[in-house]
Short mmCIF file of C-alpha atoms and ligand atoms in Angstrom, two decimals:
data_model
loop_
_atom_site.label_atom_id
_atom_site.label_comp_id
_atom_site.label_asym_id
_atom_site.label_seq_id
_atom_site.Cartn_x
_atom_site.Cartn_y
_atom_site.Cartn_z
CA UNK W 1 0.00 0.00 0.00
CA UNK W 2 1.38 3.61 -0.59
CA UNK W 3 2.29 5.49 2.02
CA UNK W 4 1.94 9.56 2.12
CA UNK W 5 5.94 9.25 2.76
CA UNK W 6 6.49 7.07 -0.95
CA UNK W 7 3.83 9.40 -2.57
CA UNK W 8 6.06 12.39 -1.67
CA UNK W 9 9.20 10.68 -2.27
CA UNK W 10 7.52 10.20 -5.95
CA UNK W 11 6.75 13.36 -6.51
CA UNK W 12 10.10 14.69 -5.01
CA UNK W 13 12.08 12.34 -7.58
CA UNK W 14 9.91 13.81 -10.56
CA UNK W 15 10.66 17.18 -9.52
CA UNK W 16 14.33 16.88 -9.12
CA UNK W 17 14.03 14.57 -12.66
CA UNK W 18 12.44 17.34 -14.21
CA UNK W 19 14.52 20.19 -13.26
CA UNK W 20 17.72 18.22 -14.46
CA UNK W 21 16.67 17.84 -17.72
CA UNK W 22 15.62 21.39 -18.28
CA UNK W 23 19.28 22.27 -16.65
CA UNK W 24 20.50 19.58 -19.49
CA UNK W 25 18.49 21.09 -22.27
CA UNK W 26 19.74 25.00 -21.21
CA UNK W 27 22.89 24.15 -21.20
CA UNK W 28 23.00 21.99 -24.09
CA UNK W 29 21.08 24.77 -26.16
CA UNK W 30 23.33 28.06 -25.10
CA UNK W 31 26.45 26.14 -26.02
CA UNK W 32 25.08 25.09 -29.24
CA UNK W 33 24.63 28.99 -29.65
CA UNK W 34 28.38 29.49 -28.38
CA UNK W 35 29.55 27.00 -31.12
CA UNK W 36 28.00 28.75 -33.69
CA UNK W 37 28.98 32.12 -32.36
CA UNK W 38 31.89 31.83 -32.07
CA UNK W 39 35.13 33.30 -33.94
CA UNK W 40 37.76 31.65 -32.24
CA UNK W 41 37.40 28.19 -33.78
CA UNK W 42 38.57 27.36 -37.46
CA UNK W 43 35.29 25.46 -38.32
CA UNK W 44 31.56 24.99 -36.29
CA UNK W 45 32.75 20.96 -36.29
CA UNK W 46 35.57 22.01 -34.40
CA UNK W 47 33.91 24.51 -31.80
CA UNK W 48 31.65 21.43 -31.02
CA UNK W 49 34.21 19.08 -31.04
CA UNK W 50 36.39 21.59 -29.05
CA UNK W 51 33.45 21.82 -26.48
CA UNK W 52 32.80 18.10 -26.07
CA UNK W 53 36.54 17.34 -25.81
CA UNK W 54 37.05 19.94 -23.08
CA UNK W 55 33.69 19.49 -21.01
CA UNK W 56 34.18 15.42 -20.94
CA UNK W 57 37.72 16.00 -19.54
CA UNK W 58 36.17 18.65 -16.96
CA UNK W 59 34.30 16.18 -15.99
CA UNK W 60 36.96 13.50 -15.92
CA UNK W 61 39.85 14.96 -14.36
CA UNK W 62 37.52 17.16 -11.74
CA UNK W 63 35.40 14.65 -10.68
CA UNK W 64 39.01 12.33 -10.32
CA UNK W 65 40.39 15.24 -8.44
CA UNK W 66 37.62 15.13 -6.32
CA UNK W 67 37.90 11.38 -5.15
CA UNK W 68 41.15 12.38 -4.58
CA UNK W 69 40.95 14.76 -2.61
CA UNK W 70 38.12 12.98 -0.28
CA UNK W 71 40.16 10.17 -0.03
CA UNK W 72 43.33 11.87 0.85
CA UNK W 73 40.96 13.67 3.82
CA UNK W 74 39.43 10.00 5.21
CA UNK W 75 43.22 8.80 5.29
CA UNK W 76 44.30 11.49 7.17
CA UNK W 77 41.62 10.96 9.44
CA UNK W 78 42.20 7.17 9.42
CA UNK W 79 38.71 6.36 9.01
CA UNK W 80 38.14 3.33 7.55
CA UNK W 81 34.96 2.91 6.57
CA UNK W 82 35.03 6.12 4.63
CA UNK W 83 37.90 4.80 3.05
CA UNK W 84 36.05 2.27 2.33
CA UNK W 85 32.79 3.92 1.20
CA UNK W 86 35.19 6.19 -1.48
CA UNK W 87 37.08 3.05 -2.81
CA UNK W 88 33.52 1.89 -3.62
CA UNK W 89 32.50 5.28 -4.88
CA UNK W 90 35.68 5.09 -6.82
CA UNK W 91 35.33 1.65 -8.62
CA UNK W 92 31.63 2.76 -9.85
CA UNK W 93 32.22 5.99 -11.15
CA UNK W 94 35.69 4.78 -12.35
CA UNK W 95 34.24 2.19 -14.83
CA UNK W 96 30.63 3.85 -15.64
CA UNK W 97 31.38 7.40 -15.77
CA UNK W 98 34.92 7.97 -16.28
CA UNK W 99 36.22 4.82 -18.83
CA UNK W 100 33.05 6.23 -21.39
CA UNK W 101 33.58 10.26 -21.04
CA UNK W 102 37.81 9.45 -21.44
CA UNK W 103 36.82 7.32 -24.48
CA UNK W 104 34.81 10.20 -26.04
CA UNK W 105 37.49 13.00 -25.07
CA UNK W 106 39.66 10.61 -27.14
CA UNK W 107 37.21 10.57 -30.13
CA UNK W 108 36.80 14.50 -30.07
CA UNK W 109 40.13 14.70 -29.97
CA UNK W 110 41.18 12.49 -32.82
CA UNK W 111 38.20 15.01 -34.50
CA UNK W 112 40.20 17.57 -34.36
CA UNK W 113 43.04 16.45 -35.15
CA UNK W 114 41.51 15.05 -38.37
CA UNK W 115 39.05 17.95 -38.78
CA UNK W 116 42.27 20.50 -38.88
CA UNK W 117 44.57 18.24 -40.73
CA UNK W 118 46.88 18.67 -37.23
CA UNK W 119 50.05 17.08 -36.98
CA UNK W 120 49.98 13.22 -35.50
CA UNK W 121 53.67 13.95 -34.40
CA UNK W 122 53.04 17.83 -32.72
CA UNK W 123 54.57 17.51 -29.20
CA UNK W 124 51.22 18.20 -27.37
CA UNK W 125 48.52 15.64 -29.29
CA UNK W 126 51.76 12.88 -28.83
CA UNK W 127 51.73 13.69 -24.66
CA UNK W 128 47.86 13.40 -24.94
CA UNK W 129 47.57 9.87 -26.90
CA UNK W 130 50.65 8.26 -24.38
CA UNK W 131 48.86 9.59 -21.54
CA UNK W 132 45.93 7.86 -22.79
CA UNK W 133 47.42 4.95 -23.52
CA UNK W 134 49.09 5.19 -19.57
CA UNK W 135 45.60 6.09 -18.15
CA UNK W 136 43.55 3.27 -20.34
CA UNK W 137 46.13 0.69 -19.60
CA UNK W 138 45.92 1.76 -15.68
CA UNK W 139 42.47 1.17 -15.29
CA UNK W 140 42.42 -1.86 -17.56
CA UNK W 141 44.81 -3.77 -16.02
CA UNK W 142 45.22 -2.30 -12.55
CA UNK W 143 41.97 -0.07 -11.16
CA UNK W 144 39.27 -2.10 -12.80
CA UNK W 145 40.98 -5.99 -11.06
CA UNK W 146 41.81 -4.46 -7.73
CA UNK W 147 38.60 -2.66 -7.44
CA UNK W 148 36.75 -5.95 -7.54
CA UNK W 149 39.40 -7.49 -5.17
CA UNK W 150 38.51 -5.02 -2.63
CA UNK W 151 34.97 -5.60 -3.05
CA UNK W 152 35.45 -8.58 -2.39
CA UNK W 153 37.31 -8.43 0.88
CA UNK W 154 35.21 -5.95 2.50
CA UNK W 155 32.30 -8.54 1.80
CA UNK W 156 34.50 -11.41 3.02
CA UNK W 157 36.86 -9.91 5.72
CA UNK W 158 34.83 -6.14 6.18
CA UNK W 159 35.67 -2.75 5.68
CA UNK W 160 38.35 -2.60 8.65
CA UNK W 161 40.42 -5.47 7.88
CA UNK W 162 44.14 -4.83 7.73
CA UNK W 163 44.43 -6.50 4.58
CA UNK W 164 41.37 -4.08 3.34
CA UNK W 165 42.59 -1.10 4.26
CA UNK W 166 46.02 -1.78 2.87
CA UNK W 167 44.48 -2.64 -0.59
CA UNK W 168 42.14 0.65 -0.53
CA UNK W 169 45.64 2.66 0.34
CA UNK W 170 47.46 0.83 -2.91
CA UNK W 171 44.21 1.29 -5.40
CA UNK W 172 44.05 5.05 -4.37
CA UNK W 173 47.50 5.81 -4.36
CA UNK W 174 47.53 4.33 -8.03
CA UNK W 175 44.82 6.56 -8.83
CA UNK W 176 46.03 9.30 -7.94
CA UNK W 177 49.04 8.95 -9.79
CA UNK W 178 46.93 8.17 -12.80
CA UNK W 179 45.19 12.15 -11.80
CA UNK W 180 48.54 13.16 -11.90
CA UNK W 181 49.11 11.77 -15.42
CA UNK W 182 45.71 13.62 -16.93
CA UNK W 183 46.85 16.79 -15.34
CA UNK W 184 49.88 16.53 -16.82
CA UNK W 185 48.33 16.42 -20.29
CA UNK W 186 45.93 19.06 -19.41
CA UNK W 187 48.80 21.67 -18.93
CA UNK W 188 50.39 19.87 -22.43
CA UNK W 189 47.00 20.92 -24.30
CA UNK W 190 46.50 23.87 -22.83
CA UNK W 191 50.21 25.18 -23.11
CA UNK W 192 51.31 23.69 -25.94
CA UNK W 193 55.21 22.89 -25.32
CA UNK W 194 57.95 22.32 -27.53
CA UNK W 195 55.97 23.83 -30.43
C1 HEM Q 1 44.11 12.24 -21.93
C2 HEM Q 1 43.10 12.96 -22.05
C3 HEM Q 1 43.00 14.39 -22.54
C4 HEM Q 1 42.67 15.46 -21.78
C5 HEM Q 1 42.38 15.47 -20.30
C6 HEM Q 1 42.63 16.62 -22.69
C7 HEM Q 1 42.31 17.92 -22.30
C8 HEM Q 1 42.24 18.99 -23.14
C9 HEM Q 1 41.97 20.36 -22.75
C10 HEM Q 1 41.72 20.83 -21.31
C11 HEM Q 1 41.99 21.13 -23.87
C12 HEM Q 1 41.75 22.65 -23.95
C13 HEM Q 1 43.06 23.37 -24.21
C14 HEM Q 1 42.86 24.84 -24.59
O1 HEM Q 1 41.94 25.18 -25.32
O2 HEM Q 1 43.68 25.68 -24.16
C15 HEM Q 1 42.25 20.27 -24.99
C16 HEM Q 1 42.32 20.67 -26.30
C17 HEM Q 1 42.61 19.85 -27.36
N1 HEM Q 1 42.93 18.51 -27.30
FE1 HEM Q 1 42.95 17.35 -25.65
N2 HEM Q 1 42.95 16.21 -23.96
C18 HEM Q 1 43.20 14.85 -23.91
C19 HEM Q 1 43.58 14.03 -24.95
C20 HEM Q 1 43.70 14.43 -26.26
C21 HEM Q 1 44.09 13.59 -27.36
C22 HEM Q 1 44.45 12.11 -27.23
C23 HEM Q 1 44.08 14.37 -28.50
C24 HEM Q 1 44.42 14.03 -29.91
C25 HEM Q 1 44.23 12.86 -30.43
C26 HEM Q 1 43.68 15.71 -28.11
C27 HEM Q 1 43.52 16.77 -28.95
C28 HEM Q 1 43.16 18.06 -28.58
C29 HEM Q 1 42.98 19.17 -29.52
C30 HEM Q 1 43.12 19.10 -31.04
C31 HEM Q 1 42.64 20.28 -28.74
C32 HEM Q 1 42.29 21.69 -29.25
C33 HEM Q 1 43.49 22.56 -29.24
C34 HEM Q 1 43.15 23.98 -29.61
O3 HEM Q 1 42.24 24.20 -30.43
O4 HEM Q 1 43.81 24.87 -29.07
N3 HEM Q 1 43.46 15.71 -26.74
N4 HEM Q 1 42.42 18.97 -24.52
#
């Protein structure tokens, strides 16, 4: 039977639904209007590609920087189990938010490259695909494994287990290593060396 409490909730979550799309949609339309406003970009295709490429690694290297930060805070404080709760935070955003957005910052970046007729050797787009490669290869073959390791020990041997804690201090000390990699080829794109 429904409650007056799940009614509510309901009509909360189609509220807050509702005013996220239209958020979406504004922001969506205005920077349509940017990209074809603007002067600063050679073509339209490569405004939008431009603004794709940039707002997916916003959202990839903040929201990374983020984790980072909270986790560097819950170590400090030696607390476990919100070590614990951001190591879990970690592994789900890691593989559903930030492996597709850093696949399709690659994409709009091979774009422009191809949509300018850049050069595959220029210093900058070189530091971008190897840190790719580094960052791809780090969450292939080292975030993605241990983050299911560690889900598995805080199911079999909890949160506050030595051997727990000491895997959630090695999979976000990686990770932040792998931040420091993506900022590094933020300040390449951005400043352009050795060209
Ligand atoms: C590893 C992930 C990457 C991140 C975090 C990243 C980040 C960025 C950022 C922040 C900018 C804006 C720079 C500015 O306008 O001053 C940018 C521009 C750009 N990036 Fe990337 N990038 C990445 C990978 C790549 C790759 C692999 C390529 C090429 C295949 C590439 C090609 C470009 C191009 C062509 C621009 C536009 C440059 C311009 O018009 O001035 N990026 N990138």
């Amino acid at each position: 039977m429904e409650t007056s409490h799940t009614i509510e909730a309901a009509d909360d979550r189609r509220v807050s639904n509702t005013i996220t799309a239209v958020v979406g949609l504004a922001v969506l339309a205005l920077a349509l209007v940017f990209v074809f406003e603007t002067n600063l970009a050679p073509s339209h295709w490569y405004a939008f590609f431009k603004w794709v490429h940039v707002t997916g690694a916003v959202l990839w290297v903040g929201g990374g920087l983020t984790l980072t930060i909270l986790a560097l805070r819950a170590e400090r404080a030696s607390d476990s189990s919100e070590m614990a709760t951001i190591a879990r935070q970690a592994a789900f955003v890691g593989e559903r938010v930030f492996a597709p957005i850093g696949l399709l910052v690659l994409a709009m970046g091979i774009a422009m490259v191809v949509n300018l007729d850049l050069d595959w050797g220029t210093s900058w787009i070189v530091i971008g695909l190897v840190g790719y490669v580094i960052t791809f290869s780090t969450g292939l073959l080292v975030l993605g494994p241990q983050a299911k390791r560690i889900a598995q020990l805080i199911e079999t041997a909890g949160a506050d287990a030595a051997e727990t804690q000491a895997a959630i201090r090695r999979i976000l000390l990686v990770a932040r290593v792998d931040e420091g990699v993506l900022l590094i080829v933020v300040a390449a794109m951005i400043l352009k060396p050795f060209t």
